[in-house]
mmCIF file of C-alpha atoms in Angstrom:
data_model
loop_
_atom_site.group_PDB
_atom_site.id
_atom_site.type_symbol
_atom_site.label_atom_id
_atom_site.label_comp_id
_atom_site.label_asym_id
_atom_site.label_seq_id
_atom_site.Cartn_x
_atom_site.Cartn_y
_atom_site.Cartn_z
ATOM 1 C CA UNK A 1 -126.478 -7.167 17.645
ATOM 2 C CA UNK A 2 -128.631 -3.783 18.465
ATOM 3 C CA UNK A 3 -127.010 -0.560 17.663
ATOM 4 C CA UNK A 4 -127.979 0.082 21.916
ATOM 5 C CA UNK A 5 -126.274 -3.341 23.146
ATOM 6 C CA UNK A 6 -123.291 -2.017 20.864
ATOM 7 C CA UNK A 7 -123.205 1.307 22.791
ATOM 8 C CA UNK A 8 -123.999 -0.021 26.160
ATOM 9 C CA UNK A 9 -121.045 -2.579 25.979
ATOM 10 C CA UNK A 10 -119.109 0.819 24.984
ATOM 11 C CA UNK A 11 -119.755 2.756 27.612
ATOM 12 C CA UNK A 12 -119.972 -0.393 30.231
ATOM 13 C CA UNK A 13 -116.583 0.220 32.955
ATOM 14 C CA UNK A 14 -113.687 -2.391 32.784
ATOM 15 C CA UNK A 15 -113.818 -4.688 34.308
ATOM 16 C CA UNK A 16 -111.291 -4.536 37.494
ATOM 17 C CA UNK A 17 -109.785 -7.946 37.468
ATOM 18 C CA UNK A 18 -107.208 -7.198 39.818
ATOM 19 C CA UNK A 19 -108.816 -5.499 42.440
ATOM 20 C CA UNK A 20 -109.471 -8.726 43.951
ATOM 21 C CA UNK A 21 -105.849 -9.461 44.736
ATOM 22 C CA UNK A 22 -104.628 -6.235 45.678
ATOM 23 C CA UNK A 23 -107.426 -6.446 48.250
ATOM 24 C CA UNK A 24 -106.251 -9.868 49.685
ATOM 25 C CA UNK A 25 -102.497 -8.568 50.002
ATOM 26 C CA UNK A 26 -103.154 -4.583 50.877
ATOM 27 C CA UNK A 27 -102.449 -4.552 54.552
ATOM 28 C CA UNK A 28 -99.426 -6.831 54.873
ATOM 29 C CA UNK A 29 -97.924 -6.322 51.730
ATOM 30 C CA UNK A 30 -98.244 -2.453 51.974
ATOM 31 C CA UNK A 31 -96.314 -2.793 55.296
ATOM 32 C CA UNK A 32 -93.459 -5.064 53.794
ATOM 33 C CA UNK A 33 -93.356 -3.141 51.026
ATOM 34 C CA UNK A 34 -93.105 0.165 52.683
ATOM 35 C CA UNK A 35 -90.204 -1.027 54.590
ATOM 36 C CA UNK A 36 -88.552 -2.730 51.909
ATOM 37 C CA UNK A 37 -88.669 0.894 49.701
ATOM 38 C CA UNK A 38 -87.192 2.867 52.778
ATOM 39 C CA UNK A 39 -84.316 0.745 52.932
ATOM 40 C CA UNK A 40 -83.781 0.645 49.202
ATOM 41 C CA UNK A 41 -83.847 4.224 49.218
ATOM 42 C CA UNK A 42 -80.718 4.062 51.200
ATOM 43 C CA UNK A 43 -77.519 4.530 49.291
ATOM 44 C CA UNK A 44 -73.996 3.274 50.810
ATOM 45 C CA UNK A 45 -71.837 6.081 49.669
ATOM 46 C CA UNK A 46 -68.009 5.422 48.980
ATOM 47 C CA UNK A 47 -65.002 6.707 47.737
ATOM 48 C CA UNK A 48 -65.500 5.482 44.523
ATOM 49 C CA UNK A 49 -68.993 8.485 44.498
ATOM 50 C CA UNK A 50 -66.254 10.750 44.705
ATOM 51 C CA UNK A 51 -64.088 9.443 41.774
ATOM 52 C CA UNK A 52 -67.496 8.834 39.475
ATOM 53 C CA UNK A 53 -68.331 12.788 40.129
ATOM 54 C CA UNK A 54 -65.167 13.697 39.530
ATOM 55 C CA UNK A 55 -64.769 12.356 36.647
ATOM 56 C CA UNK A 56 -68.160 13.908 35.130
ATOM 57 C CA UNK A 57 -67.419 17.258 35.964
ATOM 58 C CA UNK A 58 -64.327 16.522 33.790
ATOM 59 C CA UNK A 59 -66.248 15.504 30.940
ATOM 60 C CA UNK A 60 -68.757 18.941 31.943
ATOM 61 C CA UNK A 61 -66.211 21.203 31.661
ATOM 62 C CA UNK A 62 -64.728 19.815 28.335
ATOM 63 C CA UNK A 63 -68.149 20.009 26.703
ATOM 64 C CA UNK A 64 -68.003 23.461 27.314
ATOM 65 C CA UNK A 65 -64.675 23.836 25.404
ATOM 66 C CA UNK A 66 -64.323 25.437 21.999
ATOM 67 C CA UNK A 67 -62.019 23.515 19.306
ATOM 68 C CA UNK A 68 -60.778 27.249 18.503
ATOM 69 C CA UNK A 69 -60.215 29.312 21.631
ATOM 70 C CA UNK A 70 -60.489 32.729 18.964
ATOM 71 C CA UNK A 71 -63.491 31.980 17.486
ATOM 72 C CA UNK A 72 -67.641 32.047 18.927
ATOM 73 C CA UNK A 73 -69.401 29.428 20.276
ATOM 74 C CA UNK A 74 -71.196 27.125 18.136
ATOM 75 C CA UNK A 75 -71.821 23.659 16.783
ATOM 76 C CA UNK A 76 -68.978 23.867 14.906
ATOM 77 C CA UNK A 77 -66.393 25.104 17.563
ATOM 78 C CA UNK A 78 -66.364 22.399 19.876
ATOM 79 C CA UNK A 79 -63.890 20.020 21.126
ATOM 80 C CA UNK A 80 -63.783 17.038 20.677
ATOM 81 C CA UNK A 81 -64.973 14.570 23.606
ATOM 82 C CA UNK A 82 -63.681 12.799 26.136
ATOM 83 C CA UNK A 83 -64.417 9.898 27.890
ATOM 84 C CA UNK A 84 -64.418 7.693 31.250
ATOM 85 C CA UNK A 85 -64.775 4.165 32.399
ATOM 86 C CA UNK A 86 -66.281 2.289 35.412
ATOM 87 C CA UNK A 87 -65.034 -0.685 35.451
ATOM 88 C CA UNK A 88 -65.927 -3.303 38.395
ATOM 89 C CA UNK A 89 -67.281 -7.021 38.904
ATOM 90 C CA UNK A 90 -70.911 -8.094 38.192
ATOM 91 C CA UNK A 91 -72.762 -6.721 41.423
ATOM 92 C CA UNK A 92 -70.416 -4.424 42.232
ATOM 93 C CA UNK A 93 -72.220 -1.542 42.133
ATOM 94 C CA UNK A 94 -71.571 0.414 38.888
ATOM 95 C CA UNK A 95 -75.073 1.462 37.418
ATOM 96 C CA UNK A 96 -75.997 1.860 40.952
ATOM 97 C CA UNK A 97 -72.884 4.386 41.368
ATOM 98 C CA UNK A 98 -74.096 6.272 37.863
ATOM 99 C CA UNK A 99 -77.780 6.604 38.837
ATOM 100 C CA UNK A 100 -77.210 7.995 42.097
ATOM 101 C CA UNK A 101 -74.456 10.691 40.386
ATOM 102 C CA UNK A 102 -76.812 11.347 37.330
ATOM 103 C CA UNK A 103 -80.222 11.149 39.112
ATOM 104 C CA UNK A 104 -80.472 14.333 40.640
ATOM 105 C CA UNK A 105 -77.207 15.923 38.715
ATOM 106 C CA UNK A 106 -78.065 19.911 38.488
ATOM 107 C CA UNK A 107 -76.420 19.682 35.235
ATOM 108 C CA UNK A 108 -78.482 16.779 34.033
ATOM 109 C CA UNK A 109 -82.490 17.805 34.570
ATOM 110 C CA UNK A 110 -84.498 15.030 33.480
ATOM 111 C CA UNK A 111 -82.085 12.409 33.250
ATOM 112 C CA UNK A 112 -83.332 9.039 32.786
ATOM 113 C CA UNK A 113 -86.989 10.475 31.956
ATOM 114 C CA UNK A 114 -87.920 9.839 28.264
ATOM 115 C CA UNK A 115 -89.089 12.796 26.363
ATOM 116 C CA UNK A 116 -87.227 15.354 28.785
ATOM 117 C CA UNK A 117 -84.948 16.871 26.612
ATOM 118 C CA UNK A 118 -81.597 15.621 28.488
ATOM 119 C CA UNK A 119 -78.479 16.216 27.454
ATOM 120 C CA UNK A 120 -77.064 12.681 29.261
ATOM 121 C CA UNK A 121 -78.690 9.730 27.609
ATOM 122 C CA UNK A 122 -77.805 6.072 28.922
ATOM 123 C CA UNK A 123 -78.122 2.739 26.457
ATOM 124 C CA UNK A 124 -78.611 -0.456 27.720
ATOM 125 C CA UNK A 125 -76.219 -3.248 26.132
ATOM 126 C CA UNK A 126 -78.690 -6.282 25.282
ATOM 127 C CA UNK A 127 -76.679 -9.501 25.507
ATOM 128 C CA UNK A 128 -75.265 -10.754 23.509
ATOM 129 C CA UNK A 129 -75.199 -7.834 21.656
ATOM 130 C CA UNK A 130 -73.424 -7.104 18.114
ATOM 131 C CA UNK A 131 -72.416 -3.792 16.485
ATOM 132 C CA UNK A 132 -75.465 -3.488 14.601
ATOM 133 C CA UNK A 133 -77.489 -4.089 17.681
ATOM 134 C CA UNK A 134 -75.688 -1.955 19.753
ATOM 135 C CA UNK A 135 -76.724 1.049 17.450
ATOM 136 C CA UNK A 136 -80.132 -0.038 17.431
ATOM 137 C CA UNK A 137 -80.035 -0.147 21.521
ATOM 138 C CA UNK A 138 -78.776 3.587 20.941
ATOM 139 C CA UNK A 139 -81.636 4.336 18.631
ATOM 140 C CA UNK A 140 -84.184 3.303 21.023
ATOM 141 C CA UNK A 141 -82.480 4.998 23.977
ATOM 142 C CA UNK A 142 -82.825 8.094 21.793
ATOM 143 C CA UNK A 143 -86.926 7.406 21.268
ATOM 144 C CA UNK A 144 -86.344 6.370 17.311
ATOM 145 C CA UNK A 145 -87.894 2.957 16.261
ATOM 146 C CA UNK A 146 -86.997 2.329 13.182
ATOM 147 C CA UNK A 147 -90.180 0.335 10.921
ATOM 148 C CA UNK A 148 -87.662 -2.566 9.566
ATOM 149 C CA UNK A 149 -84.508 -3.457 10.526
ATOM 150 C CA UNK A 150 -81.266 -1.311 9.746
ATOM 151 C CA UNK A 151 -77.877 -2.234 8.578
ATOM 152 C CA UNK A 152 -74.759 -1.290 11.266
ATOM 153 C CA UNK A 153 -73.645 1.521 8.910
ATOM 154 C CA UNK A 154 -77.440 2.993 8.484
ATOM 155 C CA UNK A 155 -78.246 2.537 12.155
ATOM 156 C CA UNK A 156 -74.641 4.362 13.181
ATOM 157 C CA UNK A 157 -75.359 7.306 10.757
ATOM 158 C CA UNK A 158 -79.098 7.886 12.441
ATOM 159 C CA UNK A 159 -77.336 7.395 15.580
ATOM 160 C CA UNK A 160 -75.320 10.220 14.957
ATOM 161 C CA UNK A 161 -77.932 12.542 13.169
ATOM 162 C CA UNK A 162 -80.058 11.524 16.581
ATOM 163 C CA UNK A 163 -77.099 12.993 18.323
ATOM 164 C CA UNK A 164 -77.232 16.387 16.999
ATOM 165 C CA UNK A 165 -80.684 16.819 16.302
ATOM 166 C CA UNK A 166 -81.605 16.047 20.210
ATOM 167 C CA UNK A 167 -78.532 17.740 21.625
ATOM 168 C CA UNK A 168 -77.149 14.736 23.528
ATOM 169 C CA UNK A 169 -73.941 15.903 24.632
ATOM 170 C CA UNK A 170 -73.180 12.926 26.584
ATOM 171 C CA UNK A 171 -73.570 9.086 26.025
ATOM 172 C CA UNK A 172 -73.397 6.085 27.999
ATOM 173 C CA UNK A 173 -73.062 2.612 27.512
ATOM 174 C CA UNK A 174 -73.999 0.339 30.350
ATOM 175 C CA UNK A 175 -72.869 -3.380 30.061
ATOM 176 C CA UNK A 176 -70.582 -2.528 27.164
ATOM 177 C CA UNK A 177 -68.478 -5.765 28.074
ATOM 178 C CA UNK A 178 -71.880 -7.290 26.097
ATOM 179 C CA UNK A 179 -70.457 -6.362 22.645
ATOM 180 C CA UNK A 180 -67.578 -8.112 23.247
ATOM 181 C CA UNK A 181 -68.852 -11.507 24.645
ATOM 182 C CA UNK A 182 -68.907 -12.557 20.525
ATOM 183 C CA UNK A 183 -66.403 -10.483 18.882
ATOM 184 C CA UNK A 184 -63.326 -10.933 17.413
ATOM 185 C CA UNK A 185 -60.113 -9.207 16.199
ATOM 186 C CA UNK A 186 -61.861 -7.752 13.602
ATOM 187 C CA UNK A 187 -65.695 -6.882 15.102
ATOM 188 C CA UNK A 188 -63.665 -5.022 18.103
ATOM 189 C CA UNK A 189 -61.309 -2.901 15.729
ATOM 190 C CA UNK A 190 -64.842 -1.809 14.348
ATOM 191 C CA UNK A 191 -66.484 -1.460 17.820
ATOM 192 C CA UNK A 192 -63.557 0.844 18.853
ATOM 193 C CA UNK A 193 -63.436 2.848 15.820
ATOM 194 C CA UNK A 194 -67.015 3.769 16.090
ATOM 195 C CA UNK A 195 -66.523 5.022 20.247
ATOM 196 C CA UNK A 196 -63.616 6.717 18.775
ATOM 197 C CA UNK A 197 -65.556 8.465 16.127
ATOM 198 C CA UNK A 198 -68.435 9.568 18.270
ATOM 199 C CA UNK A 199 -66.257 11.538 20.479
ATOM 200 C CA UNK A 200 -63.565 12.940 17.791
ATOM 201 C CA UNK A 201 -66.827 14.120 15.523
ATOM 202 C CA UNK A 202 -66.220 17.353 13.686
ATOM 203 C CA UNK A 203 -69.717 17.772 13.577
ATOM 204 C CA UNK A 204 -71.414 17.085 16.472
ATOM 205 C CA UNK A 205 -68.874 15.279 19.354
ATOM 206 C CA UNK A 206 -69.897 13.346 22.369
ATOM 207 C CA UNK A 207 -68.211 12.958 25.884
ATOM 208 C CA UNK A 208 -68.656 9.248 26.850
ATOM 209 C CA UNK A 209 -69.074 6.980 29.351
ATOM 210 C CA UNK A 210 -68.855 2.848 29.795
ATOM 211 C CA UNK A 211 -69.270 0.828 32.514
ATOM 212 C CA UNK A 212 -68.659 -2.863 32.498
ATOM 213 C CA UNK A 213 -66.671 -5.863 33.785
ATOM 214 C CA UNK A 214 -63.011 -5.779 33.711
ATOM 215 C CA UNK A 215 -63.105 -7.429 29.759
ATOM 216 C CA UNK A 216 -64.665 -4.134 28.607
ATOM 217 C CA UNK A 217 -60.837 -3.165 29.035
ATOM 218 C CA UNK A 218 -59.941 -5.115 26.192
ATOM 219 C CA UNK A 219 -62.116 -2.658 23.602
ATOM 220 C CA UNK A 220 -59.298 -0.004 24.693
ATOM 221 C CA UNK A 221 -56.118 -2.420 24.258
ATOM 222 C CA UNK A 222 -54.077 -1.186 21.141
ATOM 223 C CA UNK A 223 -55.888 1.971 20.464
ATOM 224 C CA UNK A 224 -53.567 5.113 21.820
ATOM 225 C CA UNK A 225 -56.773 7.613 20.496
ATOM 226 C CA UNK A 226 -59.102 5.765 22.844
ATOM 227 C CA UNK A 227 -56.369 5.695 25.444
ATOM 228 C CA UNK A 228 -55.660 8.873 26.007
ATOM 229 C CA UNK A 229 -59.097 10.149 25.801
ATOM 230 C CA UNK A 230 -60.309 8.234 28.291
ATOM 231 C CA UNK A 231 -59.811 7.876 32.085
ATOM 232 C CA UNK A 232 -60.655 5.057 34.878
ATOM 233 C CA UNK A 233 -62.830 4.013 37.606
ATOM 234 C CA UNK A 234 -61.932 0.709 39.086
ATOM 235 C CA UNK A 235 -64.800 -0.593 41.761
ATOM 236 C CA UNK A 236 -62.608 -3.276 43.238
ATOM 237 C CA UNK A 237 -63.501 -6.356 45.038
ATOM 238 C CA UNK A 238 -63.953 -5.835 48.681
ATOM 239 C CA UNK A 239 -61.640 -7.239 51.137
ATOM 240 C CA UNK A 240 -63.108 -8.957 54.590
ATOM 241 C CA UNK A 241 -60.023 -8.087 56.653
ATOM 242 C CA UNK A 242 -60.328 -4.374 55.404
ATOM 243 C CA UNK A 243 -64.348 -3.837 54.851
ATOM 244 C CA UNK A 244 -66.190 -5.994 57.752
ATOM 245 C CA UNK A 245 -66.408 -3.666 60.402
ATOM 246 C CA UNK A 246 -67.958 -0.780 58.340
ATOM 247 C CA UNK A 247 -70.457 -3.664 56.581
ATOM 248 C CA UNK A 248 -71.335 -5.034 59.774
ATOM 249 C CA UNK A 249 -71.846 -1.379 61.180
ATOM 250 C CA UNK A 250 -74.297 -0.744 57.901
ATOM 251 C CA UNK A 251 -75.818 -4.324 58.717
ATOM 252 C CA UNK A 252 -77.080 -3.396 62.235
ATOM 253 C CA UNK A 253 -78.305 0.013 60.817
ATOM 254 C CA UNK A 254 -80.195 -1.253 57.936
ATOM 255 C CA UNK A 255 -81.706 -4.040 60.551
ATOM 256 C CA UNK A 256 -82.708 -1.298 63.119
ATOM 257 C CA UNK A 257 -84.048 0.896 59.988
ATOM 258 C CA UNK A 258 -86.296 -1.867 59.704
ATOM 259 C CA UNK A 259 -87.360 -1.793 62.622
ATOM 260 C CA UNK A 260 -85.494 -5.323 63.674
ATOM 261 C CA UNK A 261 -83.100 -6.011 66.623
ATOM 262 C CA UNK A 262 -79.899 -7.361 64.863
ATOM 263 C CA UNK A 263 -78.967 -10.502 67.138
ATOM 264 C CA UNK A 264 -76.177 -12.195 66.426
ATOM 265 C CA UNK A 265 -74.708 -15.570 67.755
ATOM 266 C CA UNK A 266 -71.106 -15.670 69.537
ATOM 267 C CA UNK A 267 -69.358 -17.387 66.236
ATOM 268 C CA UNK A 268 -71.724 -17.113 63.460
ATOM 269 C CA UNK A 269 -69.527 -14.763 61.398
ATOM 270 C CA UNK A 270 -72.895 -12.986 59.851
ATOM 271 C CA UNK A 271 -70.715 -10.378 58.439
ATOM 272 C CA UNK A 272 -67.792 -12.285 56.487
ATOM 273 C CA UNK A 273 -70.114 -15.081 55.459
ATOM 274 C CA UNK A 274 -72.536 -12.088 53.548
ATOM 275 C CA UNK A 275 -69.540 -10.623 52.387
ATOM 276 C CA UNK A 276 -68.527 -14.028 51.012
ATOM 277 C CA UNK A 277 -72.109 -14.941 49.638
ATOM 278 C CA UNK A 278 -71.903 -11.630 47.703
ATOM 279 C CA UNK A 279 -68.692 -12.704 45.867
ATOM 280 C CA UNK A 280 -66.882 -10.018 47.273
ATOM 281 C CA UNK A 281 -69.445 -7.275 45.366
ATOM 282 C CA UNK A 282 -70.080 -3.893 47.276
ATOM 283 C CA UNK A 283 -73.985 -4.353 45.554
ATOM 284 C CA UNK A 284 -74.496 -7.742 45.909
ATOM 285 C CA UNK A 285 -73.801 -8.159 49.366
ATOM 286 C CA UNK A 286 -76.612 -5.411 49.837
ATOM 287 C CA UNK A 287 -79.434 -7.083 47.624
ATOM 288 C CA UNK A 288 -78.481 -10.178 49.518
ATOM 289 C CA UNK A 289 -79.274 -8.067 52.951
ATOM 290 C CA UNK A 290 -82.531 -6.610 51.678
ATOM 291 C CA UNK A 291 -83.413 -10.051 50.914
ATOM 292 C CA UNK A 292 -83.044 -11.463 53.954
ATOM 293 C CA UNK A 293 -84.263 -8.313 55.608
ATOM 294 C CA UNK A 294 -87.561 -9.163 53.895
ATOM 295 C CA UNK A 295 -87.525 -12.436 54.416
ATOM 296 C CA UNK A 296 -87.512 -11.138 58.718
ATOM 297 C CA UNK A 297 -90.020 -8.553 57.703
ATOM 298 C CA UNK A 298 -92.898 -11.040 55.976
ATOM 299 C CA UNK A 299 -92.378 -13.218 59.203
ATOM 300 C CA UNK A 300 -93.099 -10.715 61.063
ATOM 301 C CA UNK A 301 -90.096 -11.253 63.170
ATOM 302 C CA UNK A 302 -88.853 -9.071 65.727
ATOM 303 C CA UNK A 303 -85.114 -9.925 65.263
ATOM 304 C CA UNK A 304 -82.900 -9.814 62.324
ATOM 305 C CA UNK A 305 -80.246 -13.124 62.629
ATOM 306 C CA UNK A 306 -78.199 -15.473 60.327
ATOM 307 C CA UNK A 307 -81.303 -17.781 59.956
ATOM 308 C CA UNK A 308 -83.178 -15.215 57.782
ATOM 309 C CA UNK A 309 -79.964 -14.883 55.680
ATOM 310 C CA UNK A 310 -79.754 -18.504 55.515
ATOM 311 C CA UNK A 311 -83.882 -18.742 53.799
ATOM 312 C CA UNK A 312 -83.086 -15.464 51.923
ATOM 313 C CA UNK A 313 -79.652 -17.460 50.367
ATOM 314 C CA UNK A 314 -81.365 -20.926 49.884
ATOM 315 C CA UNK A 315 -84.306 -18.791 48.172
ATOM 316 C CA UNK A 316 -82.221 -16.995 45.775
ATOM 317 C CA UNK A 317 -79.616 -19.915 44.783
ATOM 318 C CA UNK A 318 -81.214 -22.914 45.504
ATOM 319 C CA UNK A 319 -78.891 -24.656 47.045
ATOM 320 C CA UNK A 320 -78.860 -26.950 50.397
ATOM 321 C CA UNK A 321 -77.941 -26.292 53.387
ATOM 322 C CA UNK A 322 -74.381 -27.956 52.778
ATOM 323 C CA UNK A 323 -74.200 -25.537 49.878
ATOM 324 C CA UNK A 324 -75.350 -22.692 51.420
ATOM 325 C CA UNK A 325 -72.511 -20.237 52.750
ATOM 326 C CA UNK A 326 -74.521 -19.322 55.895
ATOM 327 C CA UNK A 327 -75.809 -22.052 56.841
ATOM 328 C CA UNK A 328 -72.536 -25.047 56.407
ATOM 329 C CA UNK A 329 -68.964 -24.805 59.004
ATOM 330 C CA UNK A 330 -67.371 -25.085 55.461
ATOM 331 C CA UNK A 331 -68.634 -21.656 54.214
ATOM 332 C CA UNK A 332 -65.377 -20.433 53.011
ATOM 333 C CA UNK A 333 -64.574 -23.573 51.126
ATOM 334 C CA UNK A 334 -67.944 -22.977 49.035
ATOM 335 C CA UNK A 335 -67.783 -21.393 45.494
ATOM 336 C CA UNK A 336 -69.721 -17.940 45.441
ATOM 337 C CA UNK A 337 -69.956 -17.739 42.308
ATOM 338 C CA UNK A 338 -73.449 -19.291 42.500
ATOM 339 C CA UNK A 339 -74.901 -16.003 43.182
ATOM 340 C CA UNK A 340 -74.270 -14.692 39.230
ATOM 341 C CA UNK A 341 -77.078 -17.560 37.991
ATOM 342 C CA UNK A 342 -80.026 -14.718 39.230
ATOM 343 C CA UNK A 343 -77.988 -12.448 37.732
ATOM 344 C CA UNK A 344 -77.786 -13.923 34.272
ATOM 345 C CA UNK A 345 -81.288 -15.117 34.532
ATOM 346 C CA UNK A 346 -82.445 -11.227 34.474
ATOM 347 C CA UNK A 347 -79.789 -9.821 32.057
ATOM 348 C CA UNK A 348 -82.222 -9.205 29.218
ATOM 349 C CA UNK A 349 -85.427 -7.770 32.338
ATOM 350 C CA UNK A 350 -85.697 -3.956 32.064
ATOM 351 C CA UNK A 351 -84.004 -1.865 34.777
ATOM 352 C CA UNK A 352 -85.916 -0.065 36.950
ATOM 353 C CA UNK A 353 -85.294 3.730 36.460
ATOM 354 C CA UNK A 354 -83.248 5.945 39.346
ATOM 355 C CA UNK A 355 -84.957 7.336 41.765
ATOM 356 C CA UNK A 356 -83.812 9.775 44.527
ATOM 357 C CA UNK A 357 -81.684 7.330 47.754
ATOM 358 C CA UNK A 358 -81.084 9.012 50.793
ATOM 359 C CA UNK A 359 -77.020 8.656 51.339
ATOM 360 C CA UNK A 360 -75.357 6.910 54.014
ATOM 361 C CA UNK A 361 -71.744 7.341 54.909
ATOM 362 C CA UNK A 362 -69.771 4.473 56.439
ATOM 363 C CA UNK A 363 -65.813 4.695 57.109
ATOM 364 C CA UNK A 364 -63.278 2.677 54.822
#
């Protein structure tokens, strides 16, 4: 081949092999998409906001502490960390609760950008996850990729040298229940001596947070250092009798936001069958109402009812109609539970990063 057919390939464009697509889907998919991102912009704001805030402007204040009241400022004069936990079901709306507190945190600038020089760094817990692994989740939360594989005590060291060199005043563990799905006596006397030792460091101390299922309690059981440094956030199941009418009030606004009259038929119990299908989880029984939302929108239906929450169900589980809580008489009878198999399915699928929600307030 020519030294000119060389360069000419070179300098030839790409070739666009997606324009093609995009083209075919633009209009309608822009449209459902467009609505779809307004409503998911839309954060349900609780008391439990309130408690997560509260709790990091604890851990704010005792990173600006001094170990030694008498002495300057410095790296070597500061207290030793603190801690809290967020502890709630799968779907319950933990991460979701962090994000929206961290996101746009004065305190935090940059948070959740890579490369901005935040103080508040968040690691994903693969699972399953071991020790070992869970420091090199840290590492690569902290932008270090290590060329070949580290042991736990090598990849715990960088971890704290990471620390210190970048400033990260404040860690966070998201899924830590995943380092316990494996371990035993022994691996979770290690797991809590190295949370213990990140925030009680001498040389460069940590405030941290964890967020998991209700096992992640059992990394605190039988350690009074861990106890009494930390503090808790408990997102509790909801409770029909207590939490329908505010749901079904966010319901019909989320439908209307969409641009959908909400119709519903005398005995079809839309609101206590999606609280139900969402296994009693403040976030699930949202992504379950975006679905179906969607599901309306792409039909280009004018309405929002139970039978678009009966194709966005069936979609997401699979099951029939006899199986699926809004469509069978027998709804209560049927196992939620269900719902977690999309949920385990995308365990190990990158999270999409924060963004700014606009806050809605509904009365508890």
């Amino acid at each position: 081949m020519s030294n000119n057919v060389q360069q000419n390939q070179a300098l030839a464009p790409p070739i666009d092999r997606t324009g093609p697509l995009k083209a075919f889907l633009k209009h309608d998919d822009d449209r459902v998409a467009a609505i779809i991102e307004k409503l998911q912009a839309c954060y349900i704001e609780s008391e439990r906001d309130e408690a997560v805030s509260n709790q990091i402007t604890r851990l704010i204040r005792n990173a600006l502490k001094k170990r030694y009241p008498k002495r300057p400022e410095g790296d070597e004069n500061r207290r030793a960390g603190v801690g809290f936990v967020v502890i709630g079901g799968s779907g319950s709306g933990k991460t979701a609760a962090l994000e929206r507190a961290l996101v746009d945190h004065p305190a935090f600038p940059g948070y959740g950008v890579a490369g901005s020089g935040c103080v508040f760094v968040t690691v994903l817990v693969p699972s399953p996850c071991t020790l070992t692994q869970l420091g090199d989740a840290a590492l690569e939360a902290l932008d270090y990729h290590a060329e070949k594989p580290l042991r736990e005590n090598e990849a715990w060291k960088r971890v704290r040298k990471l620390l210190r060199r970048k400033r990260v005043m404040f860690l966070h563990f998201d899924d830590v229940h995943n380092v316990l799905q494996n371990a035993h006596d022994r691996e979770i006397k290690k797991i809590q001596a190295t949370l213990r030792n990140l925030m009680i460091s001498r040389v460069w101390p940590v405030q941290l947070v964890l967020s998991g299922i209700e096992e992640t309690l059992l990394i605190f059981q039988k350690d009074r250092q861990l106890k009494r440094r930390l503090k808790y956030v408990m997102f509790d199941n909801l409770v029909a009798a207590d939490d329908a009418a505010w749901i079904g009030d966010a319901v019909k606004d989320f439908a209307e936001a969409a641009g959908l009259k909400y119709v519903e038929r005398a005995g079809s119990t839309i609101v206590e069958r999606l609280i139900h299908a969402a296994a009693y989880q403040f976030g699930l029984v949202f992504e379950i109402l975006l679905d179906a939302i969607e599901v309306a929108v792409t039909a280009k239906s004018k309405t929002f009812c139970i039978d678009h929450l009966i194709e966005a169900y069936a979609e997401r589980t699979a099951q029939p109609d006899e199986l699926n809580i809004f469509a069978s008489a027998a709804w209560q009878t049927i196992d939620p539970s269900i719902i977690f198999e999309k949920e385990n399915e995308q365990a190990e699928k990158a999270k999409k990063p924060a963004r700014k929600s606009e806050a809605r307030r509904y009365d508890r």
